[in-house]
XYZ file of C-alpha atoms in Angstrom:
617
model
C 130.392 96.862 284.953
C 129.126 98.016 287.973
C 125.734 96.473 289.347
C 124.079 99.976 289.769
C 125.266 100.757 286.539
C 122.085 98.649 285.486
C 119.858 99.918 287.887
C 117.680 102.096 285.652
C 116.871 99.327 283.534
C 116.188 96.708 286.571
C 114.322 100.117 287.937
C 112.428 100.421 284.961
C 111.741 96.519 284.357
C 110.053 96.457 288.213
C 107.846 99.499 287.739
C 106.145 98.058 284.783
C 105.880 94.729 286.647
C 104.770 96.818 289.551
C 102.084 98.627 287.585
C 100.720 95.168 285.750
C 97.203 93.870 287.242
C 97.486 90.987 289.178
C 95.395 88.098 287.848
C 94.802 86.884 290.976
C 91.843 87.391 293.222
C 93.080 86.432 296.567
C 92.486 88.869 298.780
C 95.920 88.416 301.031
C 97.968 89.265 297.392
C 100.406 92.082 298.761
C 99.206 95.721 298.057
C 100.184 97.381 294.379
C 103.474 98.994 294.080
C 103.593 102.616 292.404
C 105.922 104.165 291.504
C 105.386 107.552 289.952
C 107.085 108.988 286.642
C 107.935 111.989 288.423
C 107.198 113.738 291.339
C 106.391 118.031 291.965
C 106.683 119.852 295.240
C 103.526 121.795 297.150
C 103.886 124.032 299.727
C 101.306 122.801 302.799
C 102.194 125.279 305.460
C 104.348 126.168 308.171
C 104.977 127.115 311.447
C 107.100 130.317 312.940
C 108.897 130.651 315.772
C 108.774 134.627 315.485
C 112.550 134.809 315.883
C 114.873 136.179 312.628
C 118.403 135.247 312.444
C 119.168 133.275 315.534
C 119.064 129.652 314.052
C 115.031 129.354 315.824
C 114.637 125.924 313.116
C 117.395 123.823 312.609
C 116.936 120.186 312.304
C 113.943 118.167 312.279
C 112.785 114.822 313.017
C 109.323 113.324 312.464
C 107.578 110.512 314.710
C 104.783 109.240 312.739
C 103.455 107.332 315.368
C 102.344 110.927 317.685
C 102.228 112.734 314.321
C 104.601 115.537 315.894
C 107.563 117.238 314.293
C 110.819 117.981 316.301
C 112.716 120.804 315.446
C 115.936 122.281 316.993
C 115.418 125.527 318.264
C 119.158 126.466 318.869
C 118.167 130.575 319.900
C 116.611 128.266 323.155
C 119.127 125.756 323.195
C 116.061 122.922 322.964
C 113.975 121.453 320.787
C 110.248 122.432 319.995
C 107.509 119.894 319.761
C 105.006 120.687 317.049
C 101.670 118.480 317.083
C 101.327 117.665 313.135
C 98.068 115.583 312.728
C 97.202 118.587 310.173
C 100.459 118.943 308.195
C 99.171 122.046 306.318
C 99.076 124.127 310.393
C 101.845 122.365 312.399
C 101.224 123.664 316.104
C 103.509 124.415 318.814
C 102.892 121.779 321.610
C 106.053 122.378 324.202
C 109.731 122.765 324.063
C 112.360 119.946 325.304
C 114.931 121.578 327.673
C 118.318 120.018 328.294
C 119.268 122.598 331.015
C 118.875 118.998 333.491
C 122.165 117.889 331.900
C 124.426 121.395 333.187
C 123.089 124.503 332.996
C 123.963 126.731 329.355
C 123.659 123.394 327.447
C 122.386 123.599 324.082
C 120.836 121.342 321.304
C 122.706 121.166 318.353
C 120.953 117.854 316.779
C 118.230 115.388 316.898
C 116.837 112.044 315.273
C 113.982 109.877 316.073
C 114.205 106.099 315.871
C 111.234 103.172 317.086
C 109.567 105.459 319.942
C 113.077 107.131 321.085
C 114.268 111.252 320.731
C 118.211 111.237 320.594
C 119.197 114.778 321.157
C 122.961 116.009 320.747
C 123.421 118.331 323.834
C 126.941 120.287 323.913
C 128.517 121.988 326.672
C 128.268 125.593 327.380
C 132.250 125.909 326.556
C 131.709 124.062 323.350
C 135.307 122.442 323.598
C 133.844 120.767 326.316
C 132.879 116.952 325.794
C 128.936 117.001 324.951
C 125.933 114.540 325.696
C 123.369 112.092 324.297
C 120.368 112.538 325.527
C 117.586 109.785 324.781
C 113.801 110.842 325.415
C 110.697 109.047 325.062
C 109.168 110.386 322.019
C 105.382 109.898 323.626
C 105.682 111.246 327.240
C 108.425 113.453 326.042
C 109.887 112.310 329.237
C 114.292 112.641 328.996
C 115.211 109.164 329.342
C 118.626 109.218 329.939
C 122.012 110.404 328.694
C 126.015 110.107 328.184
C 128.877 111.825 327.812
C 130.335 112.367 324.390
C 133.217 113.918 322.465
C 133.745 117.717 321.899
C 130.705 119.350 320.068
C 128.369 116.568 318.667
C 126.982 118.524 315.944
C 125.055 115.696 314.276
C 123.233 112.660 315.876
C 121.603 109.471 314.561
C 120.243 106.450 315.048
C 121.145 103.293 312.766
C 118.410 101.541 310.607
C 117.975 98.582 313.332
C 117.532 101.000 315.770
C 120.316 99.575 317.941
C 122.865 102.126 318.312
C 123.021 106.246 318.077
C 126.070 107.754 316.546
C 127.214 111.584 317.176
C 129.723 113.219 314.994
C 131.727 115.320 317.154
C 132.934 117.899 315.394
C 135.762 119.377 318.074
C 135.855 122.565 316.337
C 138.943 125.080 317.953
C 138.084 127.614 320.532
C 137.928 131.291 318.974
C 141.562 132.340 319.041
C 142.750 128.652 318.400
C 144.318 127.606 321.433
C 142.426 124.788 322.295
C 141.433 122.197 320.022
C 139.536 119.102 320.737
C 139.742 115.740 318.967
C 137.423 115.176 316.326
C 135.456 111.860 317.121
C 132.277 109.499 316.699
C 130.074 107.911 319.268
C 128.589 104.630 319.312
C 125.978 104.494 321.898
C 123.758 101.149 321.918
C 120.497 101.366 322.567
C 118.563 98.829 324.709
C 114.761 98.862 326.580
C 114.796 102.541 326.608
C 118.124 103.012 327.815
C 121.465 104.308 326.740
C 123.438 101.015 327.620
C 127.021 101.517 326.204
C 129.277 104.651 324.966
C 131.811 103.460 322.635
C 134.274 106.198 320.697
C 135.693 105.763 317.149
C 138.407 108.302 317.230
C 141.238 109.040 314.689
C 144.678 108.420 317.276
C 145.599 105.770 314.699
C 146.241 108.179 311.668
C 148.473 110.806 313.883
C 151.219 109.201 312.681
C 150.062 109.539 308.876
C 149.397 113.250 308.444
C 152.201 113.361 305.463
C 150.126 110.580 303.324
C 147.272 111.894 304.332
C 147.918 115.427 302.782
C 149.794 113.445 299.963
C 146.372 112.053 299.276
C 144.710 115.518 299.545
C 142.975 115.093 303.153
C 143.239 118.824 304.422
C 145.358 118.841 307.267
C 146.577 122.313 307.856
C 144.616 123.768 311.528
C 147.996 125.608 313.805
C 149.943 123.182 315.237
C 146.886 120.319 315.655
C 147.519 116.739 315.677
C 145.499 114.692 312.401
C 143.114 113.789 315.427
C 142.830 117.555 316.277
C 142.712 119.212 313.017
C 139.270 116.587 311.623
C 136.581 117.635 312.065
C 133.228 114.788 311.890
C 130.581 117.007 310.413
C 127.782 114.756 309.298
C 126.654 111.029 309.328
C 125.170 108.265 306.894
C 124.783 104.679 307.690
C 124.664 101.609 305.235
C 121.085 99.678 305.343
C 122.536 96.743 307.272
C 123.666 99.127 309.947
C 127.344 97.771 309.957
C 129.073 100.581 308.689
C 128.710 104.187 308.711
C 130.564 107.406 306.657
C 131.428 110.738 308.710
C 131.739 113.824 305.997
C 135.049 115.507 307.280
C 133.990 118.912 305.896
C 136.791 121.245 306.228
C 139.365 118.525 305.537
C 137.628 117.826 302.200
C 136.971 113.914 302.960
C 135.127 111.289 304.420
C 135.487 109.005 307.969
C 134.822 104.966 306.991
C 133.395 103.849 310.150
C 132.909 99.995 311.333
C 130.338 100.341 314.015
C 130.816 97.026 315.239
C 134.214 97.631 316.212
C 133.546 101.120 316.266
C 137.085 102.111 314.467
C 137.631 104.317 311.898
C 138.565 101.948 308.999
C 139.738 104.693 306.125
C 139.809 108.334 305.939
C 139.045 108.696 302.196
C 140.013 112.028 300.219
C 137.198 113.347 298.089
C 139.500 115.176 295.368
C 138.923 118.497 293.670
C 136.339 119.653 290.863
C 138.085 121.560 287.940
C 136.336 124.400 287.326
C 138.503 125.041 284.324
C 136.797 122.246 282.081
C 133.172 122.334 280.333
C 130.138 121.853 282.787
C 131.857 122.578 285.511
C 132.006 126.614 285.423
C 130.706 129.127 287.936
C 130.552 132.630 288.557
C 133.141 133.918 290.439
C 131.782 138.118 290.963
C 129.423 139.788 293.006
C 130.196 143.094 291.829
C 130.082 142.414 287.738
C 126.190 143.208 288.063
C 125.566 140.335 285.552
C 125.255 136.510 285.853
C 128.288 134.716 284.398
C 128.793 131.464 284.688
C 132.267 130.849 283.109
C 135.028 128.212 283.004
C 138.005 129.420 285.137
C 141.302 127.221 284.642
C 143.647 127.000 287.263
C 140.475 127.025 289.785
C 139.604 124.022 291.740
C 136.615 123.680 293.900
C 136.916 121.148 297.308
C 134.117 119.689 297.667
C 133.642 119.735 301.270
C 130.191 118.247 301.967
C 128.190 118.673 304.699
C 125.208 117.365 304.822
C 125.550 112.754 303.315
C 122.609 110.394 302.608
C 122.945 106.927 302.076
C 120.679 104.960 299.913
C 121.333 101.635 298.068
C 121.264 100.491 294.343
C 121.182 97.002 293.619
C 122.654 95.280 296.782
C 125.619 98.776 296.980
C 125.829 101.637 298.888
C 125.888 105.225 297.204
C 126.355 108.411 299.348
C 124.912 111.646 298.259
C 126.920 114.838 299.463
C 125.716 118.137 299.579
C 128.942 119.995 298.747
C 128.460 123.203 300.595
C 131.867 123.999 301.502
C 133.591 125.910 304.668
C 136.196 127.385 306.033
C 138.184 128.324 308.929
C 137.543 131.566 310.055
C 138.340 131.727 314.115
C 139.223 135.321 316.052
C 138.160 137.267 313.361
C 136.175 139.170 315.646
C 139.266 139.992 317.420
C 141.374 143.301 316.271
C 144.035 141.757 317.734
C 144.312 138.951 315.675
C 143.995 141.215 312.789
C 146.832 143.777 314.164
C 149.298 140.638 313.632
C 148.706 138.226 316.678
C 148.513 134.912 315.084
C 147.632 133.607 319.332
C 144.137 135.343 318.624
C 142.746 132.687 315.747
C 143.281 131.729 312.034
C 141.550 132.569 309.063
C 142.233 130.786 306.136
C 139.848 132.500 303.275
C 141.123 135.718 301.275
C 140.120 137.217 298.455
C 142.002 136.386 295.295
C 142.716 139.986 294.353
C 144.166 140.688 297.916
C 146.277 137.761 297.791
C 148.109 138.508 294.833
C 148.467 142.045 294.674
C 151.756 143.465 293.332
C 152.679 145.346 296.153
C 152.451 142.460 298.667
C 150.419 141.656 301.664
C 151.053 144.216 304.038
C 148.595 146.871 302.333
C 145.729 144.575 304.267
C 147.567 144.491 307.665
C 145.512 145.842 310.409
C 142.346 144.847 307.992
C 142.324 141.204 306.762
C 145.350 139.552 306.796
C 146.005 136.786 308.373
C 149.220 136.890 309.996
C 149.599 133.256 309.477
C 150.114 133.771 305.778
C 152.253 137.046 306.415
C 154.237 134.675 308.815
C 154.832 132.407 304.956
C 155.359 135.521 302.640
C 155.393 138.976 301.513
C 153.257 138.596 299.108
C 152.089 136.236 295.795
C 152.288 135.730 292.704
C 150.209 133.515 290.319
C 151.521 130.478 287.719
C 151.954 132.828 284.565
C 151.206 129.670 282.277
C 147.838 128.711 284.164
C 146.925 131.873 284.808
C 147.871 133.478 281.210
C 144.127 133.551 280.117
C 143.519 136.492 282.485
C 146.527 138.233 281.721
C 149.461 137.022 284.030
C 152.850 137.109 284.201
C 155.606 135.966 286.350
C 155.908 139.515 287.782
C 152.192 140.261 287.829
C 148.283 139.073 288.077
C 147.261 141.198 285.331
C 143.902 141.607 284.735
C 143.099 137.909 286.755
C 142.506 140.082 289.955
C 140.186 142.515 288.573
C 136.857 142.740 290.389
C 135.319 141.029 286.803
C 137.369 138.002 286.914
C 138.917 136.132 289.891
C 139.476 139.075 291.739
C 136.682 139.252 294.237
C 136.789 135.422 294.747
C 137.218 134.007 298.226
C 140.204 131.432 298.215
C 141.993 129.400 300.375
C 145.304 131.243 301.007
C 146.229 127.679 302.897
C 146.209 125.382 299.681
C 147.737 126.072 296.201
C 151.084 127.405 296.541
C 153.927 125.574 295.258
C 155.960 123.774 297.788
C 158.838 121.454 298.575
C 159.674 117.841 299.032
C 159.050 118.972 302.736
C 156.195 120.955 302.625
C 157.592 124.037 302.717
C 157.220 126.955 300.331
C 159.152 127.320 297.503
C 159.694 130.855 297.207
C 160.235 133.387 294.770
C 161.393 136.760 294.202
C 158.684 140.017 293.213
C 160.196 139.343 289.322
C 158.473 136.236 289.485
C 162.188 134.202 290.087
C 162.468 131.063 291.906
C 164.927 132.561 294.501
C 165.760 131.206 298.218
C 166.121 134.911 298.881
C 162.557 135.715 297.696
C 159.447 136.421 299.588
C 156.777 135.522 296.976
C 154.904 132.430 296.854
C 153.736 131.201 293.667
C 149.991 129.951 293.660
C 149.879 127.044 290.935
C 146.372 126.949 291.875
C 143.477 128.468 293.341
C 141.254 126.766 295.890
C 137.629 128.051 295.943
C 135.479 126.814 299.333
C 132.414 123.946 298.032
C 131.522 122.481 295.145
C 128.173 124.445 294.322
C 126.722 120.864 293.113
C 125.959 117.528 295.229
C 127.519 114.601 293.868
C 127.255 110.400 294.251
C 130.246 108.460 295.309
C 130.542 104.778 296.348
C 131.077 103.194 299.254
C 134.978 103.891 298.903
C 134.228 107.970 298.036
C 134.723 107.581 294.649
C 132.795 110.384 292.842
C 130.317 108.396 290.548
C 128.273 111.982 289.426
C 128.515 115.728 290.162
C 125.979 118.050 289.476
C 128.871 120.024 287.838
C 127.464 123.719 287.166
C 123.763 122.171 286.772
C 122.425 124.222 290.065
C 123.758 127.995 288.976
C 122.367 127.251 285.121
C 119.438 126.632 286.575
C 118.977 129.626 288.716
C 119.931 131.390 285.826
C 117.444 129.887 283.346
C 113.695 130.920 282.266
C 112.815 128.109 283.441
C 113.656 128.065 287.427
C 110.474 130.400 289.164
C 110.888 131.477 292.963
C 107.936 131.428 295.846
C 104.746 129.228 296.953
C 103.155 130.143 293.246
C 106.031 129.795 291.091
C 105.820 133.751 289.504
C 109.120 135.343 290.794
C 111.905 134.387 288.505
C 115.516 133.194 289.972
C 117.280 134.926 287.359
C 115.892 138.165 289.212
C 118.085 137.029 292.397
C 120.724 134.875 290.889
C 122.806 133.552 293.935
C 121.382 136.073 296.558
C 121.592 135.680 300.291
C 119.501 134.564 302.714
C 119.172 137.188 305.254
C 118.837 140.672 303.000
C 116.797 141.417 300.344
C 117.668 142.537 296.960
C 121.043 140.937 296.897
C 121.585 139.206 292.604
C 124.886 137.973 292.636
C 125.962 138.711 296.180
C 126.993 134.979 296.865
C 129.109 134.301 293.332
C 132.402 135.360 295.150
C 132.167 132.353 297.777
C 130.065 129.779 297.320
C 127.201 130.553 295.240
C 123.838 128.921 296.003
C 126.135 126.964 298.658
C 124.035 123.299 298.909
C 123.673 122.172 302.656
C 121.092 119.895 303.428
C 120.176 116.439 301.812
C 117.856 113.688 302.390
C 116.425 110.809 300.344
C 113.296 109.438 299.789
C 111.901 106.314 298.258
C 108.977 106.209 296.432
C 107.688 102.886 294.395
C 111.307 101.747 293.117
C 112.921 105.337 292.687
C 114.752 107.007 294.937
C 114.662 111.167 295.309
C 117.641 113.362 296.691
C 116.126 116.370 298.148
C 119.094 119.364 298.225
C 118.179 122.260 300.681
C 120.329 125.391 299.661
C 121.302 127.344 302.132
C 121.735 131.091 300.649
C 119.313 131.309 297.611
C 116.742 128.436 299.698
C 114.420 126.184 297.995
C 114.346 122.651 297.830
C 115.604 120.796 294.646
C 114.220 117.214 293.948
C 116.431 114.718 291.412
C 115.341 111.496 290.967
C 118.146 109.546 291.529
C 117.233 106.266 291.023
C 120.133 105.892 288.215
C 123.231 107.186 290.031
C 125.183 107.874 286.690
C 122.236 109.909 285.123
C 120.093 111.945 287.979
C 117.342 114.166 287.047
C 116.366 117.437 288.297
C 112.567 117.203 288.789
C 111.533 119.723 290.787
C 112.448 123.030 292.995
C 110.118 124.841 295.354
C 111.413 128.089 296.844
C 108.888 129.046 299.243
C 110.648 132.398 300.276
C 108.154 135.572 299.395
C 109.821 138.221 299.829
C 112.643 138.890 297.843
C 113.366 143.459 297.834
C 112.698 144.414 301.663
C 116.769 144.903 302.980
C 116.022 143.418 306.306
C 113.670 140.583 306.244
C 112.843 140.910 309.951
C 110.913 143.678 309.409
C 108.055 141.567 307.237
C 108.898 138.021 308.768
C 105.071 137.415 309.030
C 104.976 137.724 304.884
C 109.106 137.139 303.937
C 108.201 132.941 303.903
C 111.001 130.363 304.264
C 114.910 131.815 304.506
C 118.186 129.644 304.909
C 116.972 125.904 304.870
C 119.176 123.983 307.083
C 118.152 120.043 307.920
C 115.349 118.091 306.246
C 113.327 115.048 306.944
C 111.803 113.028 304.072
C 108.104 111.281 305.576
C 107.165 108.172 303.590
C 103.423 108.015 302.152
C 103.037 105.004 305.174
C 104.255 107.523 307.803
C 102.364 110.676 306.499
C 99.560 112.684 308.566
C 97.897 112.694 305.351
C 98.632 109.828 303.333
C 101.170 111.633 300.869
C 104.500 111.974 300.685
C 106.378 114.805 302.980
C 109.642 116.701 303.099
C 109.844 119.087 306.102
C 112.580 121.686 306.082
C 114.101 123.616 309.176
C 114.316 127.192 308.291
C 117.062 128.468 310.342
C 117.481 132.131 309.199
C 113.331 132.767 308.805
C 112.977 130.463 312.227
C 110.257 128.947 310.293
C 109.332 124.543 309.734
C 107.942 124.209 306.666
C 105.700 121.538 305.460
C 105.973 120.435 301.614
C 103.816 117.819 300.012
C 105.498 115.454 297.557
C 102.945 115.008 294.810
C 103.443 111.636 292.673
C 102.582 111.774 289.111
C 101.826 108.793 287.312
C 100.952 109.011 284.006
């Protein structure tokens, strides 16, 4: 047995310890431990950038020692300093420019750390190598910085303080022709200073791509190297700061990271979530006009998380992944690419009922095909045993592609079709024949984008517990209430989106309430996961403190506005849209002596300030 498989007990044992008088009277006896039974979540207050839509709050960080919140403002391409002493009115002190690095450079992350700002700067041609920046977090005065990889999308420091790490993401340009290496930085830290830039990269595993898609590491970007096609998303770091885990989102795994040596020890595949079996349905439609949360055999869900915490149970680490999923969408701005120039980008998502349509592909050229997948096929056809539930045959999808069923779905046209020893498609004829002739592919399975859950896994990305279909039952139950005072109910806007109004059900075809953010908090002896969700917003709080059995405790949703089409037009009333990063602020560190949790709102532009209210019975 596992040691944190014992945790809730050894949790349970030290909070009635914890909550025993002492029957000493010395005064130097260490302060009381509490830890609460539960916890709720208050809306304080917030402050608004004024700006709708262009990604004006992003990440924050807190210092508690200047009692000032940092939060990206990516629409400048800085960050904004917001004097918190009053947590209920945060207050706009002054922005943080990079433009001293190179002129068009833009924030993309931050982190605070012992006094210190690091700030993720990338280039203006994002497939560019980026920068650390360091500032002092009291005279707001830019320290220093370094050159990085490609796009560092996500910065931090480690728990000692001694070294910031940057996932750089490398993401393609637009039409795909140049892709950077995926990477992560090691910068130490010393006196103020950025003393040493060190790069964990992923060279080593070029020559492994076959056992690496064996494995079910998703490997599939046009013509890109394993070092090219990875893509380091998001970072969490192991108490003793020794070793670190990069989320890999796109390629469905995690980066094992010895900072020490700073090498990538193990890229480690994070499997796929059978949405076929019991607790782990989801509803598939946006055009059914009804919330239906089904089973769906033959669909798998990758988990693709983006935003990882790391917290520790009993002497292990345990990761918590916000399994938000993505894919890769690149020149499909571009006509061009759409006309049948596979130079101009690659888009890997397509609708289910578009994909297997009886008369082929070509009916979508000119309007979303990829000509990637025209390049494979004609057209598809589904597994007539896995698929006979909905109605197919060898020859045709029956009623599986209906609007109803699987049909409006967003899939991965990249992943599920049946191949060869070699990788290649096995192909089949429009009767549903296994033919070298043929120009059908046969898709055993379908591939939907996220997990709409966050999960545990240990240290080796081993999935421990999944939220399975827990987050849509909720938003579907009496019992889940949107805005500040709780009266709206979710059921009302079951997986809407986050930048219209009166949109139920408009996010079931692709990734439904689509988790994002995470952070974790300890209070007492439990530990709380705080999931931001990105399209339907809110906060959800789960006490966590036994990683086989988490609880949901809370959600606060502190969006208002819920009918008005464009939400720009009533930003001063619409509240909190599209939560993207979110800082958890210890009781210790707090302006006001209780627990915090604020949350960049990136489509709203707002920071919002919750309270974390402890109840102890």
């Amino acid at each position: 047995m596992k040691k944190w498989m014992m945790a809730a007990t050894s949790a349970a044992l030290l909070a009635t310890l914890a909550g025993c008088k002492s029957s000493s009277n010395d005064d130097n006896d260490a302060p009381e431990v509490v830890t609460p039974d539960s916890i709720t979540l208050n809306y304080l207050g917030r402050y608004s950038a004024n700006i709708f839509g262009a990604s004006a709050a992003e990440i924050p960080a807190f210092d508690p020692v200047n009692q000032r919140i940092f939060i990206v403002n990516a629409q400048k391409g800085a960050v904004d300093v917001l004097k918190a002493a009053d947590p209920a009115n945060p207050v706009l002190l002054q922005e943080l420019t990079v433009e001293s690095i190179t002129e068009g450079a833009v924030v993309n992350s931050i982190a605070y750390k012992g006094g210190y700002l690091a700030v993720a700067v990338e280039a203006p041609t994002k497939t560019d190598n980026g920068w650390v920046a360091l500032f002092d977090a009291t005279s707001l005065e830019m320290l220093g910085y370094e050159q990085v990889g490609a796009q560092p999308d996500m910065v931090t420091f480690t728990p000692d303080g001694q070294y910031v790490l940057t996932a750089n993401e490398g993401e393609p340009s637009t039409d795909y022709q140049i892709d950077p290496v995926g990477s992560i930085s090691i910068l130490g830290v010393s006196e103020g200073q950025l003393v040493e830039v060190r790069t964990a990269g992923f060279s080593a595993f070029n020559t492994q791509a076959d056992a690496l898609r064996s494995a079910g590491v998703r490997i599939y970007g046009p013509n890109a190297s394993v070092e090219q096609d990875l893509e380091p998303e998001y970072i969490a770091i192991s108490s003793d700061s020794g070793t670190a885990w990069v989320s890999l989102q796109e390629n469905n795994a995690l980066a094992k990271v010895d900072i020490a040596t700073a090498t990538v020890t193990d890229i480690l595949p994070l499997g796929y979530k059978d949405h076929g079996t019991a607790g782990n349905g989801l509803d598939v439609s946006d055009s059914d006009d009804a919330i239906n949360i089904d089973t769906w055999p033959g669909v798998l869900g990758m988990y693709q998380p983006d935003s990882i915490a790391a917290y520790e149970v009993d002497g292990e680490t345990l990761l918590v992944t916000a399994n938000e999923g993505d894919s890769r969408a690149w020149g499909e701005d571009d006509q061009a690419y759409w006309d049948g120039d596979a130079s101009k980008g690659f888009v890997e998502e397509f609708r289910v009922k578009h994909l297997v349509h009886v008369s082929g592909f070509d009916r979508r050229a000119g309007d979303d095909l990829p000509p990637q997948l025209r390049e494979l096929a004609a057209g598809a056809l589904l597994n007539p045993t896995t698929f006979a539930y909905c109605g197919a045959t060898a020859a045709d999808p029956g009623d599986c592609r209906a609007d109803e069923n699987l049909g409006r779905l967003t899939v991965a046209w990249t992943d599920g079709y049946r191949k060869d020893a070699n990788g290649d498609p096995v192909l089949f004829d429009a009767s549903g024949n296994q033919n070298l002739a043929g120009d059908r592919l046969m898709y055993d399975n379908l591939y939907a984008y996220g997990a709409r859950s966050f999960s545990i896994r240990d240290s080796e990305g081993q999935l421990v517990w999944d939220s399975g279909d827990q987050l849509e039952q909720y938003f579907a139950s009496d019992a889940c209430m949107l805005g500040a005072n709780r009266t709206i109910p979710c059921s009302d806007y079951f997986n809407a989106t986050h930048d219209e109004g009166d949109t139920f059900d408009n996010r079931s075809d692709n990734k439904g309430p689509e988790p994002e953010g995470v952070t974790v908090g300890q209070l007492g002896n439990k530990t709380f996961a705080f999931i931001g969700l990105e399209r339907i917003g809110g906060v959800m709080a789960w006490d966590i403190t036994d990683p086989t059995a988490p609880v949901l405790v809370d959600y606060l949703n502190t969006r208002e506005d819920w009918t008005t089409e464009d939400p720009s037009t009533v930003l001063a009333t619409a509240g909190d849209l599209g939560p993207e990063g979110l800082v958890f602020i210890a009781p210790e560190d707090s302006p006001n002596g209780e627990a915090l949790l604020v949350i960049g709102n990136e489509v709203s532009g707002t920071t919002a300030v919750y309270q974390i209210n402890q109840i102890v019975n």
